[in-house]
PDB file of C-alpha atoms in Angstrom:
ATOM      1  CA  MET R  24      31.994  18.086  40.591  1.00  0.00           C
ATOM      2  CA  PRO R  25      29.606  16.227  42.498  1.00  0.00           C
ATOM      3  CA  LYS R  26      27.161  17.551  45.413  1.00  0.00           C
ATOM      4  CA  LEU R  27      28.902  17.727  48.633  1.00  0.00           C
ATOM      5  CA  ASP R  28      27.401  15.212  51.272  1.00  0.00           C
ATOM      6  CA  ILE R  29      24.909  16.572  53.977  1.00  0.00           C
ATOM      7  CA  ILE R  30      27.358  15.626  56.665  1.00  0.00           C
ATOM      8  CA  HIS R  31      30.872  16.752  54.734  1.00  0.00           C
ATOM      9  CA  ASN R  32      31.396  20.013  56.617  1.00  0.00           C
ATOM     10  CA  ALA R  33      30.781  18.099  60.185  1.00  0.00           C
ATOM     11  CA  VAL R  34      33.166  15.474  58.989  1.00  0.00           C
ATOM     12  CA  LYS R  35      35.613  18.008  57.799  1.00  0.00           C
ATOM     13  CA  ASN R  36      35.762  19.907  61.057  1.00  0.00           C
ATOM     14  CA  ALA R  37      36.287  16.463  62.793  1.00  0.00           C
ATOM     15  CA  LEU R  38      39.039  15.704  60.872  1.00  0.00           C
ATOM     16  CA  ILE R  39      40.640  19.071  61.654  1.00  0.00           C
ATOM     17  CA  LYS R  40      39.636  18.817  65.280  1.00  0.00           C
ATOM     18  CA  ASP R  41      41.759  15.642  65.183  1.00  0.00           C
ATOM     19  CA  GLY R  42      44.989  17.289  63.934  1.00  0.00           C
ATOM     20  CA  TRP R  43      44.284  16.380  60.475  1.00  0.00           C
ATOM     21  CA  THR R  44      45.365  19.274  57.930  1.00  0.00           C
ATOM     22  CA  ILE R  45      42.889  19.065  54.739  1.00  0.00           C
ATOM     23  CA  THR R  46      44.934  19.089  51.719  1.00  0.00           C
ATOM     24  CA  HIS R  47      42.201  18.704  49.196  1.00  0.00           C
ATOM     25  CA  ASP R  48      38.468  19.285  49.058  1.00  0.00           C
ATOM     26  CA  PRO R  49      37.536  17.238  46.885  1.00  0.00           C
ATOM     27  CA  PHE R  50      40.571  15.040  45.853  1.00  0.00           C
ATOM     28  CA  THR R  51      40.802  14.248  42.194  1.00  0.00           C
ATOM     29  CA  ILE R  52      41.227  10.464  41.153  1.00  0.00           C
ATOM     30  CA  GLN R  53      42.250  10.272  37.705  1.00  0.00           C
ATOM     31  CA  TYR R  54      43.405   7.048  35.892  1.00  0.00           C
ATOM     32  CA  LYS R  55      43.869   7.444  32.455  1.00  0.00           C
ATOM     33  CA  GLU R  56      40.337   8.451  30.577  1.00  0.00           C
ATOM     34  CA  LEU R  57      38.310   8.340  33.901  1.00  0.00           C
ATOM     35  CA  LYS R  58      38.042  11.329  36.776  1.00  0.00           C
ATOM     36  CA  LEU R  59      36.514  10.906  39.760  1.00  0.00           C
ATOM     37  CA  TYR R  60      36.122  12.865  43.138  1.00  0.00           C
ATOM     38  CA  ALA R  61      36.472  11.647  46.610  1.00  0.00           C
ATOM     39  CA  ASP R  62      35.491  14.014  49.201  1.00  0.00           C
ATOM     40  CA  LEU R  63      38.344  14.930  51.097  1.00  0.00           C
ATOM     41  CA  ALA R  64      42.045  14.687  51.461  1.00  0.00           C
ATOM     42  CA  ALA R  65      44.086  14.791  54.635  1.00  0.00           C
ATOM     43  CA  GLU R  66      47.144  14.224  56.274  1.00  0.00           C
ATOM     44  CA  ARG R  67      49.117  14.522  59.729  1.00  0.00           C
ATOM     45  CA  PRO R  68      52.727  15.425  59.090  1.00  0.00           C
ATOM     46  CA  PHE R  69      53.856  13.849  62.156  1.00  0.00           C
ATOM     47  CA  ALA R  70      53.401  10.268  63.468  1.00  0.00           C
ATOM     48  CA  ALA R  71      55.275   8.246  65.559  1.00  0.00           C
ATOM     49  CA  GLU R  72      56.019   5.044  63.225  1.00  0.00           C
ATOM     50  CA  ARG R  73      56.396   6.809  59.944  1.00  0.00           C
ATOM     51  CA  GLY R  74      56.899  10.352  58.693  1.00  0.00           C
ATOM     52  CA  GLY R  75      53.247  10.999  58.156  1.00  0.00           C
ATOM     53  CA  VAL R  76      49.841   9.654  57.286  1.00  0.00           C
ATOM     54  CA  ARG R  77      47.780  10.568  54.220  1.00  0.00           C
ATOM     55  CA  ILE R  78      44.117   9.646  53.978  1.00  0.00           C
ATOM     56  CA  VAL R  79      41.650  10.047  51.414  1.00  0.00           C
ATOM     57  CA  VAL R  80      37.516  10.392  52.743  1.00  0.00           C
ATOM     58  CA  GLU R  81      34.650   9.210  51.223  1.00  0.00           C
ATOM     59  CA  VAL R  82      31.744  11.215  53.373  1.00  0.00           C
ATOM     60  CA  LYS R  83      28.579   8.988  52.999  1.00  0.00           C
ATOM     61  CA  SER R  84      25.263  10.037  55.561  1.00  0.00           C
ATOM     62  CA  PHE R  85      23.209   7.219  54.444  1.00  0.00           C
ATOM     63  CA  VAL R  86      20.243   9.265  54.803  1.00  0.00           C
ATOM     64  CA  GLY R  87      18.496   7.894  51.273  1.00  0.00           C
ATOM     65  CA  THR R  88      15.106   5.697  51.439  1.00  0.00           C
ATOM     66  CA  SER R  89      17.107   2.530  51.340  1.00  0.00           C
ATOM     67  CA  LYS R  90      20.267   2.588  53.788  1.00  0.00           C
ATOM     68  CA  LEU R  91      20.776  -0.568  52.333  1.00  0.00           C
ATOM     69  CA  GLN R  92      20.961   0.741  48.753  1.00  0.00           C
ATOM     70  CA  ASP R  93      23.406   3.367  50.282  1.00  0.00           C
ATOM     71  CA  LEU R  94      25.398   0.669  51.592  1.00  0.00           C
ATOM     72  CA  LYS R  95      25.469  -1.042  48.310  1.00  0.00           C
ATOM     73  CA  LEU R  96      26.588   2.296  46.555  1.00  0.00           C
ATOM     74  CA  ALA R  97      29.311   2.993  49.108  1.00  0.00           C
ATOM     75  CA  LEU R  98      31.014  -0.656  49.027  1.00  0.00           C
ATOM     76  CA  GLY R  99      31.153  -0.348  45.121  1.00  0.00           C
ATOM     77  CA  GLN R 100      32.413   3.486  45.267  1.00  0.00           C
ATOM     78  CA  TYR R 101      35.067   2.387  47.683  1.00  0.00           C
ATOM     79  CA  ASP R 102      36.267  -0.325  45.408  1.00  0.00           C
ATOM     80  CA  ILE R 103      36.304   1.623  42.643  1.00  0.00           C
ATOM     81  CA  TYR R 104      38.144   4.656  44.605  1.00  0.00           C
ATOM     82  CA  HIS R 105      40.414   1.510  46.084  1.00  0.00           C
ATOM     83  CA  SER R 106      41.614   0.270  42.820  1.00  0.00           C
ATOM     84  CA  PHE R 107      42.545   3.490  41.512  1.00  0.00           C
ATOM     85  CA  LEU R 108      44.351   4.633  44.846  1.00  0.00           C
ATOM     86  CA  LYS R 109      46.597   1.612  44.429  1.00  0.00           C
ATOM     87  CA  VAL R 110      47.957   2.741  41.143  1.00  0.00           C
ATOM     88  CA  ILE R 111      48.052   6.390  41.615  1.00  0.00           C
ATOM     89  CA  ALA R 112      48.313   7.287  45.396  1.00  0.00           C
ATOM     90  CA  PRO R 113      49.681   4.144  46.985  1.00  0.00           C
ATOM     91  CA  GLU R 114      50.792   6.111  50.190  1.00  0.00           C
ATOM     92  CA  ARG R 115      47.036   7.161  50.760  1.00  0.00           C
ATOM     93  CA  LYS R 116      44.600   5.040  52.741  1.00  0.00           C
ATOM     94  CA  LEU R 117      40.828   5.270  51.930  1.00  0.00           C
ATOM     95  CA  TYR R 118      38.322   5.669  54.769  1.00  0.00           C
ATOM     96  CA  VAL R 119      34.405   6.033  54.439  1.00  0.00           C
ATOM     97  CA  ALA R 120      33.323   8.366  56.839  1.00  0.00           C
ATOM     98  CA  ILE R 121      29.878   8.185  58.302  1.00  0.00           C
ATOM     99  CA  SER R 122      27.749   9.804  61.108  1.00  0.00           C
ATOM    100  CA  HIS R 123      27.474   8.088  64.663  1.00  0.00           C
ATOM    101  CA  ALA R 124      23.911   7.639  64.339  1.00  0.00           C
ATOM    102  CA  ALA R 125      24.240   5.723  61.198  1.00  0.00           C
ATOM    103  CA  TYR R 126      26.772   3.402  62.935  1.00  0.00           C
ATOM    104  CA  LYS R 127      25.006   3.046  66.241  1.00  0.00           C
ATOM    105  CA  GLY R 128      21.536   2.462  63.922  1.00  0.00           C
ATOM    106  CA  PHE R 129      21.960   1.006  60.702  1.00  0.00           C
ATOM    107  CA  PHE R 130      25.790  -0.349  60.870  1.00  0.00           C
ATOM    108  CA  GLY R 131      24.730  -1.930  64.451  1.00  0.00           C
ATOM    109  CA  LYS R 132      22.209  -4.751  62.905  1.00  0.00           C
ATOM    110  CA  GLU R 133      23.853  -8.489  62.683  1.00  0.00           C
ATOM    111  CA  ALA R 134      22.913  -8.698  59.338  1.00  0.00           C
ATOM    112  CA  ILE R 135      25.086  -5.464  58.028  1.00  0.00           C
ATOM    113  CA  GLN R 136      27.782  -6.249  60.463  1.00  0.00           C
ATOM    114  CA  LEU R 137      28.108  -9.556  58.541  1.00  0.00           C
ATOM    115  CA  ILE R 138      28.585  -7.514  55.206  1.00  0.00           C
ATOM    116  CA  VAL R 139      30.791  -4.943  56.703  1.00  0.00           C
ATOM    117  CA  ASN R 140      33.064  -7.768  58.186  1.00  0.00           C
ATOM    118  CA  THR R 141      33.069  -9.648  54.910  1.00  0.00           C
ATOM    119  CA  HIS R 142      34.575  -6.348  52.811  1.00  0.00           C
ATOM    120  CA  PRO R 143      37.334  -4.315  53.651  1.00  0.00           C
ATOM    121  CA  LEU R 144      35.583  -0.879  54.546  1.00  0.00           C
ATOM    122  CA  PRO R 145      37.703   1.372  56.533  1.00  0.00           C
ATOM    123  CA  LEU R 146      35.389   3.907  58.512  1.00  0.00           C
ATOM    124  CA  ILE R 147      35.507   6.955  60.319  1.00  0.00           C
ATOM    125  CA  VAL R 148      32.414   7.252  62.593  1.00  0.00           C
ATOM    126  CA  VAL R 149      31.897  11.003  63.379  1.00  0.00           C
ATOM    127  CA  ASN R 150      29.656  12.694  66.069  1.00  0.00           C
ATOM    128  CA  LEU R 151      27.592  15.087  63.933  1.00  0.00           C
ATOM    129  CA  GLU R 152      26.862  17.693  66.954  1.00  0.00           C
ATOM    130  CA  THR R 153      30.297  17.901  68.479  1.00  0.00           C
ATOM    131  CA  GLU R 154      32.252  17.214  65.259  1.00  0.00           C
ATOM    132  CA  GLU R 155      34.047  14.983  66.560  1.00  0.00           C
ATOM    133  CA  ILE R 156      35.696  11.456  65.452  1.00  0.00           C
ATOM    134  CA  VAL R 157      34.141   8.748  68.026  1.00  0.00           C
ATOM    135  CA  GLN R 158      36.319   6.142  66.417  1.00  0.00           C
ATOM    136  CA  TRP R 159      38.407   4.949  63.299  1.00  0.00           C
ATOM    137  CA  ILE R 160      37.763   0.987  62.217  1.00  0.00           C
ATOM    138  CA  ASN R 161      40.524   0.011  60.231  1.00  0.00           C
TER     139      ASN R 161
END
């Protein structure tokens, strides 16, 4: 299994505070001979418009030496996981969870906004200090 991201527990706690039940930690994505691990899966048993909501969350800290490289890896990982989830668990929506600091700093740059706005990358933005979800970006 992969090593946990440094913000993994803060994201997990933020989801729980927001009313989500963590169902998998990690969530195994297995398609044919390939097995991958997303960081978390969660569900909300009751939603106003549906019987429930299920999500898979990949946590990314963006603390590498190159944040652009971190973004490239996150986009690639999102595409791969999304492709397999459409087949094995189409009821689950995939999100990438990032810190509020990464969102306000790196993701706030115009060039990065262009990339994010042209690629499907649903985000969960988490305040790491309070362990609360600040924003859902679909």
